PDB file of C-alpha atoms in Angstrom:
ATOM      1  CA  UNK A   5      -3.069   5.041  -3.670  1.00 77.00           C
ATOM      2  CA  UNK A   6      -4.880   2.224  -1.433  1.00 89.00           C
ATOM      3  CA  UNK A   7      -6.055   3.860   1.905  1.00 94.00           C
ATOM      4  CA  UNK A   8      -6.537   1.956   4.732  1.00 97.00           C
ATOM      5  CA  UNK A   9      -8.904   2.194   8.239  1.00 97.00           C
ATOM      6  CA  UNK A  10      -7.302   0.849  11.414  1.00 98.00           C
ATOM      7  CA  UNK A  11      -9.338   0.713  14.283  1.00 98.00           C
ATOM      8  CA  UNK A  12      -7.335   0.907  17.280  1.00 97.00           C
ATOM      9  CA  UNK A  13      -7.454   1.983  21.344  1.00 95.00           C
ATOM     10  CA  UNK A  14      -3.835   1.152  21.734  1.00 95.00           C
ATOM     11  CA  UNK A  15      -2.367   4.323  20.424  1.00 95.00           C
ATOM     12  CA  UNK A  16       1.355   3.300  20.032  1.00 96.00           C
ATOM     13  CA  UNK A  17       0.028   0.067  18.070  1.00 96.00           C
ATOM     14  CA  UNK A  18      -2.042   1.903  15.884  1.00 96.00           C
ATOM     15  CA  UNK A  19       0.722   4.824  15.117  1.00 96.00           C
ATOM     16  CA  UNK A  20       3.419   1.851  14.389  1.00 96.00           C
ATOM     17  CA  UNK A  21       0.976  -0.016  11.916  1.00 96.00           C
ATOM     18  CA  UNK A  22       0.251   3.078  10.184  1.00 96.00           C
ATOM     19  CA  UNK A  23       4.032   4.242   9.819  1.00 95.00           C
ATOM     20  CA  UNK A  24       4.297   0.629   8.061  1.00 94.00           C
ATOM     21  CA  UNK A  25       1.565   0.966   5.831  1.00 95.00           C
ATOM     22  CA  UNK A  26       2.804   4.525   4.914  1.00 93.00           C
ATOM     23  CA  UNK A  27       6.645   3.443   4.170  1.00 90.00           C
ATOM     24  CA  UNK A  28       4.758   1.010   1.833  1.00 87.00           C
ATOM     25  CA  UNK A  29       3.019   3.325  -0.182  1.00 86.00           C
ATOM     26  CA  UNK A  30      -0.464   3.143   1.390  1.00 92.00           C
ATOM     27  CA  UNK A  31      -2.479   6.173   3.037  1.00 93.00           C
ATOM     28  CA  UNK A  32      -4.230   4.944   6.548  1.00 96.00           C
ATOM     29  CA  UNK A  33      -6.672   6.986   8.784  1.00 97.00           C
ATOM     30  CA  UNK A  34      -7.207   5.456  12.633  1.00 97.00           C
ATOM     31  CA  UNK A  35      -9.613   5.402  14.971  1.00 97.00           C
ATOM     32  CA  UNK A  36      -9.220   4.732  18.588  1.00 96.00           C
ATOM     33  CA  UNK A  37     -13.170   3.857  19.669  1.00 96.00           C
ATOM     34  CA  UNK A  38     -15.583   1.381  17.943  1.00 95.00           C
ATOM     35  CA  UNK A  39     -18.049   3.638  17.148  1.00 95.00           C
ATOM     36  CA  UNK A  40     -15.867   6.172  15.768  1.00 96.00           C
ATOM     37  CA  UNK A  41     -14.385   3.318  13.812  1.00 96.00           C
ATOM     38  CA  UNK A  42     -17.609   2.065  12.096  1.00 96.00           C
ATOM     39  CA  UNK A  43     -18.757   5.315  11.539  1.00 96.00           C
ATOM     40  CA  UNK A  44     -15.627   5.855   9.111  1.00 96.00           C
ATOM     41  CA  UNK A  45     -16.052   2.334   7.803  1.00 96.00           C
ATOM     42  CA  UNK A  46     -19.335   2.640   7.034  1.00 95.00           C
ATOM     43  CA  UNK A  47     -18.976   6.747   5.653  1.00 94.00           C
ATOM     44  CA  UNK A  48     -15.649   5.908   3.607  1.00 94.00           C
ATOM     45  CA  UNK A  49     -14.605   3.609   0.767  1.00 93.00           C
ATOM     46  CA  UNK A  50     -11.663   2.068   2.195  1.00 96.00           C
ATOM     47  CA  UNK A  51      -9.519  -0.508   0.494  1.00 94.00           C
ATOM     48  CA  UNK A  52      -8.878  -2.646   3.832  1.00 97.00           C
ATOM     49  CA  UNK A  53      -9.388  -2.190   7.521  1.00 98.00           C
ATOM     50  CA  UNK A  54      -7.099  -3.263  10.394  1.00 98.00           C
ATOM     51  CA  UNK A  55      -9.355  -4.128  13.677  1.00 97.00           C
ATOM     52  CA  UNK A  56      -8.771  -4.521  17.491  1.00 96.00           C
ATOM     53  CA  UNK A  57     -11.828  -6.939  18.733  1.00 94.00           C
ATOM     54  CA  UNK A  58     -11.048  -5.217  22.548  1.00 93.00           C
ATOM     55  CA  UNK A  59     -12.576  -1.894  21.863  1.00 94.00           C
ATOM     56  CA  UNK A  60     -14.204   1.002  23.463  1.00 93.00           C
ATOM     57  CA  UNK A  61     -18.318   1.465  22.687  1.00 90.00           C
ATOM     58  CA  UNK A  62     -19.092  -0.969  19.663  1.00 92.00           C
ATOM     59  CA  UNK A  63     -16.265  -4.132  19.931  1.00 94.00           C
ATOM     60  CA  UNK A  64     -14.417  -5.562  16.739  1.00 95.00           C
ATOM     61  CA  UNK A  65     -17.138  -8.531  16.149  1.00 96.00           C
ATOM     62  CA  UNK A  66     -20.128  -5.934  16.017  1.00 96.00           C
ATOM     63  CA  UNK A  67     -17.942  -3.351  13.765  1.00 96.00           C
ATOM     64  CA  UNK A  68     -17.319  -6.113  11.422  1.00 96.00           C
ATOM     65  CA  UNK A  69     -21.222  -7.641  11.501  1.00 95.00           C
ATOM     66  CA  UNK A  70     -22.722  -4.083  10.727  1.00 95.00           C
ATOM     67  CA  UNK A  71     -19.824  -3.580   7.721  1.00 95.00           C
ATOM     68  CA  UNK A  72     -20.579  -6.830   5.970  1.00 94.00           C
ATOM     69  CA  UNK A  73     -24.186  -5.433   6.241  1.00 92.00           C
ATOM     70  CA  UNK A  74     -22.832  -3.034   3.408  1.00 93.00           C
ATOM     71  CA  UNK A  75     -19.549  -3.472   2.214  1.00 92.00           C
ATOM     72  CA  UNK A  76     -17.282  -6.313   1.271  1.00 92.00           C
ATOM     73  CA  UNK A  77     -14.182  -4.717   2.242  1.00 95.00           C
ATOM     74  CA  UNK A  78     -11.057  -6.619   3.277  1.00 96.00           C
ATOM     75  CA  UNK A  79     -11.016  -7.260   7.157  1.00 97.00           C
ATOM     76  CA  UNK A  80      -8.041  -8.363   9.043  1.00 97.00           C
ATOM     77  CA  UNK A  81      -8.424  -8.702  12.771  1.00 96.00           C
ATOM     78  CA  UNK A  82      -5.493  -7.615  14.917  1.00 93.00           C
ATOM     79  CA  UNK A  83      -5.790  -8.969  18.674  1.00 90.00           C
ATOM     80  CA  UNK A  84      -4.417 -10.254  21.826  1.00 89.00           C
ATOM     81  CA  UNK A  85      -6.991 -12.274  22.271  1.00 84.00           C
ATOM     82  CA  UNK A  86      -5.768 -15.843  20.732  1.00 83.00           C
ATOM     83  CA  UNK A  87      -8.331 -18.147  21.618  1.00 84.00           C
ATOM     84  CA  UNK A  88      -9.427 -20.695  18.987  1.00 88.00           C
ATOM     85  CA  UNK A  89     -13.318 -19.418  19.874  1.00 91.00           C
ATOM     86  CA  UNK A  90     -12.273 -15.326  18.792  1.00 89.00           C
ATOM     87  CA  UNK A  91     -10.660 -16.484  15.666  1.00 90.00           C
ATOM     88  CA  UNK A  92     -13.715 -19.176  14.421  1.00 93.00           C
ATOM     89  CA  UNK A  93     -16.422 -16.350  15.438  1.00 92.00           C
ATOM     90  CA  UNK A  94     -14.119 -13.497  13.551  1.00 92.00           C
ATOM     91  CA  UNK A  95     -13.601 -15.654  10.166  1.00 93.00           C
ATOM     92  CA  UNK A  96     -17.329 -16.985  10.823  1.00 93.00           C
ATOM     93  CA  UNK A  97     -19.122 -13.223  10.975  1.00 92.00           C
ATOM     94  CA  UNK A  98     -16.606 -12.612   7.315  1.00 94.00           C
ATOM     95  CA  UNK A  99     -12.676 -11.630   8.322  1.00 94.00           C
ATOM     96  CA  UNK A 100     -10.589 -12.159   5.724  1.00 95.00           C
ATOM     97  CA  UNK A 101      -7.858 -12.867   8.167  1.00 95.00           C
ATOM     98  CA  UNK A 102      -6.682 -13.092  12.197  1.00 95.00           C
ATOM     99  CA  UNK A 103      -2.868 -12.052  13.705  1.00 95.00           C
ATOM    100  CA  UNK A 104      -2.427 -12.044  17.219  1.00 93.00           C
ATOM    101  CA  UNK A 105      -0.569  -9.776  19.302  1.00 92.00           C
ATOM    102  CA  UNK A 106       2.735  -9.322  19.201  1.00 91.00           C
ATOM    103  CA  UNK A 107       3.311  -9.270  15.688  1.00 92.00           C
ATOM    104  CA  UNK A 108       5.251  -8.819  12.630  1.00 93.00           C
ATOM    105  CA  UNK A 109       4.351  -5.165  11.109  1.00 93.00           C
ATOM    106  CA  UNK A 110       6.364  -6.433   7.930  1.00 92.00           C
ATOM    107  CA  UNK A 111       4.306  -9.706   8.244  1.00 94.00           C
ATOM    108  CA  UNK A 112       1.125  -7.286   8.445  1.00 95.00           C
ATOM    109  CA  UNK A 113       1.791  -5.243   5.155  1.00 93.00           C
ATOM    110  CA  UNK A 114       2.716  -8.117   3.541  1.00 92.00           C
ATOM    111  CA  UNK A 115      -1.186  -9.530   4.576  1.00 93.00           C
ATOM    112  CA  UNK A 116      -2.244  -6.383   3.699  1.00 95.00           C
ATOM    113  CA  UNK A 117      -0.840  -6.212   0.548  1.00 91.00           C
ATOM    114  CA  UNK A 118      -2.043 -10.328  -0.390  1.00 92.00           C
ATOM    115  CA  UNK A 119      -5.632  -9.286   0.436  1.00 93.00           C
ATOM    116  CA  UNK A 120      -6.137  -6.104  -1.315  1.00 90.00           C
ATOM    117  CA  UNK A 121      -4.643  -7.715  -4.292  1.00 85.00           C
ATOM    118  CA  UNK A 122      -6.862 -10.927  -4.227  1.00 87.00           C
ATOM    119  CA  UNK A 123      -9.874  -8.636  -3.588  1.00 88.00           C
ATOM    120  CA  UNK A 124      -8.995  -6.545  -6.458  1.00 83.00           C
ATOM    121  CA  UNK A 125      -8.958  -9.717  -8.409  1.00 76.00           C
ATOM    122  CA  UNK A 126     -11.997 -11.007  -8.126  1.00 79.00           C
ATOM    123  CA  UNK A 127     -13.787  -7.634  -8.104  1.00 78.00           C
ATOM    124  CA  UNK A 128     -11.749  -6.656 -11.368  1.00 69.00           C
ATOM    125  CA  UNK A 129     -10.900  -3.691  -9.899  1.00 66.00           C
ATOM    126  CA  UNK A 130      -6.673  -4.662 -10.616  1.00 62.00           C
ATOM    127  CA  UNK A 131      -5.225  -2.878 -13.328  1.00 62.00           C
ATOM    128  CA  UNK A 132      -2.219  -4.658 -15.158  1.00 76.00           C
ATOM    129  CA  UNK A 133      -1.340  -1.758 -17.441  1.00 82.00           C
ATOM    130  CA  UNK A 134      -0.291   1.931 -16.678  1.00 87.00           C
ATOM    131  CA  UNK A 135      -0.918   4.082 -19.514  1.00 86.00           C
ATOM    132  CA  UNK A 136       1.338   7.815 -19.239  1.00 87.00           C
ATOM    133  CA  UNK A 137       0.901   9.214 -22.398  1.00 83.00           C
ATOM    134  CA  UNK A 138       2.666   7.181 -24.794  1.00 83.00           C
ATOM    135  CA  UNK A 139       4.312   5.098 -22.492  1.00 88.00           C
ATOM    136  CA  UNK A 140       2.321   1.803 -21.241  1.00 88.00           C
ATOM    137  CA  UNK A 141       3.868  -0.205 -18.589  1.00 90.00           C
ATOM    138  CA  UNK A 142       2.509  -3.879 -17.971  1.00 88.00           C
ATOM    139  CA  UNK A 143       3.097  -4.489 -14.140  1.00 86.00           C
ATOM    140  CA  UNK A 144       1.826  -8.311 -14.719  1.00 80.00           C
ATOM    141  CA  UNK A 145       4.865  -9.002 -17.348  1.00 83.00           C
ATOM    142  CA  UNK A 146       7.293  -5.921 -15.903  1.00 90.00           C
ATOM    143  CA  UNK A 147       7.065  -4.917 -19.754  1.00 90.00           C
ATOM    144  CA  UNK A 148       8.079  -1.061 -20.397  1.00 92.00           C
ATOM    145  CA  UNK A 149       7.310   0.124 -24.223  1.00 90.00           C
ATOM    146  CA  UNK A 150       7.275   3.573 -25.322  1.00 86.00           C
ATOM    147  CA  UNK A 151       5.041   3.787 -28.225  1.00 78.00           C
ATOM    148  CA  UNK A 152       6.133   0.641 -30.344  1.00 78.00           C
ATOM    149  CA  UNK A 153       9.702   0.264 -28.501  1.00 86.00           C
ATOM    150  CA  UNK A 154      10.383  -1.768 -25.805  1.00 90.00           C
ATOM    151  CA  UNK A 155      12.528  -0.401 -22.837  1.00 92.00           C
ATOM    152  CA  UNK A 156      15.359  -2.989 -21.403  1.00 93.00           C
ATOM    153  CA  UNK A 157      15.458  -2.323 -17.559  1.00 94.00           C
ATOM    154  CA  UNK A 158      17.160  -3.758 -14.870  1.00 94.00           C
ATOM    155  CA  UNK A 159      14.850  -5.307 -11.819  1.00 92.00           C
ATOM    156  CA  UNK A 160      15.476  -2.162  -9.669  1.00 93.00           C
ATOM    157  CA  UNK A 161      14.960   0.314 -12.473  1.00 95.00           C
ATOM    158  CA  UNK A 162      11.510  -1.238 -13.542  1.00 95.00           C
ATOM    159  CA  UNK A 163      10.262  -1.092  -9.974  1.00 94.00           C
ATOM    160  CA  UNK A 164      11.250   2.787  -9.331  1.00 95.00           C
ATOM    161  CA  UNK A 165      10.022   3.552 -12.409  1.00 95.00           C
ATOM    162  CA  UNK A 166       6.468   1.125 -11.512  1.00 93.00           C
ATOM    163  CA  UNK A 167       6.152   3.062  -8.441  1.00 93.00           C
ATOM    164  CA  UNK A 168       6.615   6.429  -9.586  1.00 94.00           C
ATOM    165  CA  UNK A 169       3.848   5.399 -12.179  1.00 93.00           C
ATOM    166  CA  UNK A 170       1.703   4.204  -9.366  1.00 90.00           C
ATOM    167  CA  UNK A 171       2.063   7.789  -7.939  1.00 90.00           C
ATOM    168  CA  UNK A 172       1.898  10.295 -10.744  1.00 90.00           C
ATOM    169  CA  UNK A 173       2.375  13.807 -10.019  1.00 91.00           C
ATOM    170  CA  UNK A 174       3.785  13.156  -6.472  1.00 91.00           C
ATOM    171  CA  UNK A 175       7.022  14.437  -5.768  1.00 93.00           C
ATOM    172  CA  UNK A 176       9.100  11.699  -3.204  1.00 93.00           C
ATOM    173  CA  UNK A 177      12.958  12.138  -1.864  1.00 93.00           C
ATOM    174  CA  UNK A 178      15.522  10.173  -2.400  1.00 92.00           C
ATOM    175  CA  UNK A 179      15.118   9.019   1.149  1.00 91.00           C
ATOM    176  CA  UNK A 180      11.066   7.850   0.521  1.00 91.00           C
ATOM    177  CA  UNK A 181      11.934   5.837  -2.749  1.00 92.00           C
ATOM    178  CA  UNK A 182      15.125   4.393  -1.601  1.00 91.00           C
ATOM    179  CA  UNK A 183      12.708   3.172   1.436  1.00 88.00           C
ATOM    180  CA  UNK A 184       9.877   1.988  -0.566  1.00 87.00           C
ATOM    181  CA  UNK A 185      12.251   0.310  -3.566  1.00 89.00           C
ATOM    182  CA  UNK A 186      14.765  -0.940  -1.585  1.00 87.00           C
ATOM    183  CA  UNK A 187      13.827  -1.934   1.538  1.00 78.00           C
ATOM    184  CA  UNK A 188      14.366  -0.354   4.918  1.00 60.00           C
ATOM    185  CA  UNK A 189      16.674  -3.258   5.143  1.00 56.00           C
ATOM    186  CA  UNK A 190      18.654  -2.940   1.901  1.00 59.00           C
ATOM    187  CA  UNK A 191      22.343  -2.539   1.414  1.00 62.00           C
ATOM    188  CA  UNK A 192      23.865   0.748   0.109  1.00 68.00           C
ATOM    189  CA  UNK A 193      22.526   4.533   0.600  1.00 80.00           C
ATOM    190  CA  UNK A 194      20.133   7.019  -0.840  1.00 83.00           C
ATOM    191  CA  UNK A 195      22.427   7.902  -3.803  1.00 88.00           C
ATOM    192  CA  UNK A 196      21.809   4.726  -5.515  1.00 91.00           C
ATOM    193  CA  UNK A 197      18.222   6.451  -6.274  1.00 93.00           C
ATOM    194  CA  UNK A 198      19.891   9.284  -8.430  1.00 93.00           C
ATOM    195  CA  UNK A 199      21.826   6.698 -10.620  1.00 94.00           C
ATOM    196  CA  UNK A 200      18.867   4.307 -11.182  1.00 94.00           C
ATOM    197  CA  UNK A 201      16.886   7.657 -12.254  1.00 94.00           C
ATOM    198  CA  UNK A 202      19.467   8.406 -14.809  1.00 93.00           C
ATOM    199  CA  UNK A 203      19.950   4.988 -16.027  1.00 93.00           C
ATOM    200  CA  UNK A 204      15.953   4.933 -16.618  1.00 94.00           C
ATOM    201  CA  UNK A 205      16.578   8.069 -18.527  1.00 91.00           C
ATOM    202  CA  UNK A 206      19.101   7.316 -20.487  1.00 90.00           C
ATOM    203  CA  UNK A 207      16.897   4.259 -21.438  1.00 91.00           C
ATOM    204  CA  UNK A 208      14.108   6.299 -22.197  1.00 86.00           C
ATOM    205  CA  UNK A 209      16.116   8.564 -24.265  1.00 76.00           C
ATOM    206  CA  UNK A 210      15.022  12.125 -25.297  1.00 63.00           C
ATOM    207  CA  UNK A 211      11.913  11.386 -23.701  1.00 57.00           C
ATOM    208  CA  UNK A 212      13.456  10.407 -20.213  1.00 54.00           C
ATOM    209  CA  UNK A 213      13.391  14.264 -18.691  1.00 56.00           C
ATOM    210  CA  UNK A 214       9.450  14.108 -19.841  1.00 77.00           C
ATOM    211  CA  UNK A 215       8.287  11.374 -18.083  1.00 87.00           C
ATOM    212  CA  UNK A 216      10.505  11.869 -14.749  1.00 91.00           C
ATOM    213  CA  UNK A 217      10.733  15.570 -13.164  1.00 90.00           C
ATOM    214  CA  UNK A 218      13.922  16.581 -10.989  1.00 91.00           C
ATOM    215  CA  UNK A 219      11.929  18.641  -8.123  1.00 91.00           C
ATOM    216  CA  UNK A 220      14.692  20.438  -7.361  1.00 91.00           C
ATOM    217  CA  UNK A 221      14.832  20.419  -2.914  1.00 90.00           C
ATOM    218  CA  UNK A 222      12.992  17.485  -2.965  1.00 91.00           C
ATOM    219  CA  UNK A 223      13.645  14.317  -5.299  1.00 93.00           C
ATOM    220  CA  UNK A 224      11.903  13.126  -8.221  1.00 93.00           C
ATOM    221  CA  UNK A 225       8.443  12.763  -9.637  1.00 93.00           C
ATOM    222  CA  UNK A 226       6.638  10.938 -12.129  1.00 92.00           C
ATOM    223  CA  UNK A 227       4.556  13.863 -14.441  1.00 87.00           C
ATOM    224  CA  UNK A 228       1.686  12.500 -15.964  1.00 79.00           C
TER     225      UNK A 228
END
């Protein structure tokens, strides 16, 4: 799972970005002062970092000049300062990106999710196939085989069964995978989840139940 650092004074901000990032699969730590934020930055190996430039001991610019010192993690600044002369000096000292306050928290995970994957890229760090025993999944084509066979799914069924892949041995509701599938914003309920699992099953044959646990009081897991 991609973990991500926001660095943060405004505590309401910071708690709404991370329950974003967290409905979309990501794990986030904050920090509320500068110096509590580069310490983590510089002590953790983070997959992206959120920052404020307004902050309390070291600001955003000299958080983000003593992290390129080291690391070449992904950097979006998050500010209400909007001036043309904070954005050139952010991008100039290495941000990968600037929003401005107000914004879009889908608009931000969506950013988010477009950096890590272009820094995964050119690090080759991305992984286009999921191995789970004898079952390989190719998230670049959407391609399911099982040993030689290739399994027909539906849109929705590949990506529950991609993102139960992408988090093997966690158990998630209904609730969480209808959320992180779907969309908060998606038509229909919960039970939809149940009826994709068994279609996936069903597709999977005999070997459906051993690839996809029924946590009984809690939903569904991929067992790897």
């Amino acid at each position: 799972m991609k973990s991500i650092l926001i660095i943060e004074d405004d505590s309401e901000i910071a708690e709404l970005e991370r329950d974003y990032l967290v409905m979309n699969g990501f794990e986030c730590d904050i920090a509320h002062r500068g110096t509590q934020g580069l310490e983590m930055a510089l002590k953790n190996n983070y997959d992206l970092m959120i920052i404020d430039i307004m902050l309390p001991g070291t600001d955003g610019f000299g958080i983000l000049s003593e992290v390129r010192r080291h690391k070449q993690t992904p950097v979006i600044f998050l500010s209400a300062r909007s001036d043309d002369i904070d954005k050139i000096r952010g991008l100039g000292l290495g941000a990968d990106d600037y929003m401005t306050k107000p914004f879009s928290p889908n608009e931000l995970v969506a950013r988010v999710k477009a950096h890590i994957m272009r820094h995964d890229i050119l690090t080759g760090n991305i992984k286009s196939v999921i191995h789970i025993r004898s079952m390989s999944i190719d998230t670049n084509a959407r391609l399911v085989t099982v040993g030689n066979e290739r399994i027909n799914l539906t849109a929705k069924e590949y990506d529950l069964l991609e993102f139960l892949a992408k988090n093997p041995n966690r158990a998630f509701s209904k609730e969480t995978l209808f959320d992180r599938v779907w969309g908060l914003d998606a038509a229909g309920d919960v039970s939809t989840v149940a009826v994709h699992i068994q279609r996936i099953r069903d597709k999977l044959g005999v070997r459906g139940e051993k690839y996809i646990d029924t946590v009984w009081g809690v939903g569904y897991r991929m067992s790897a």
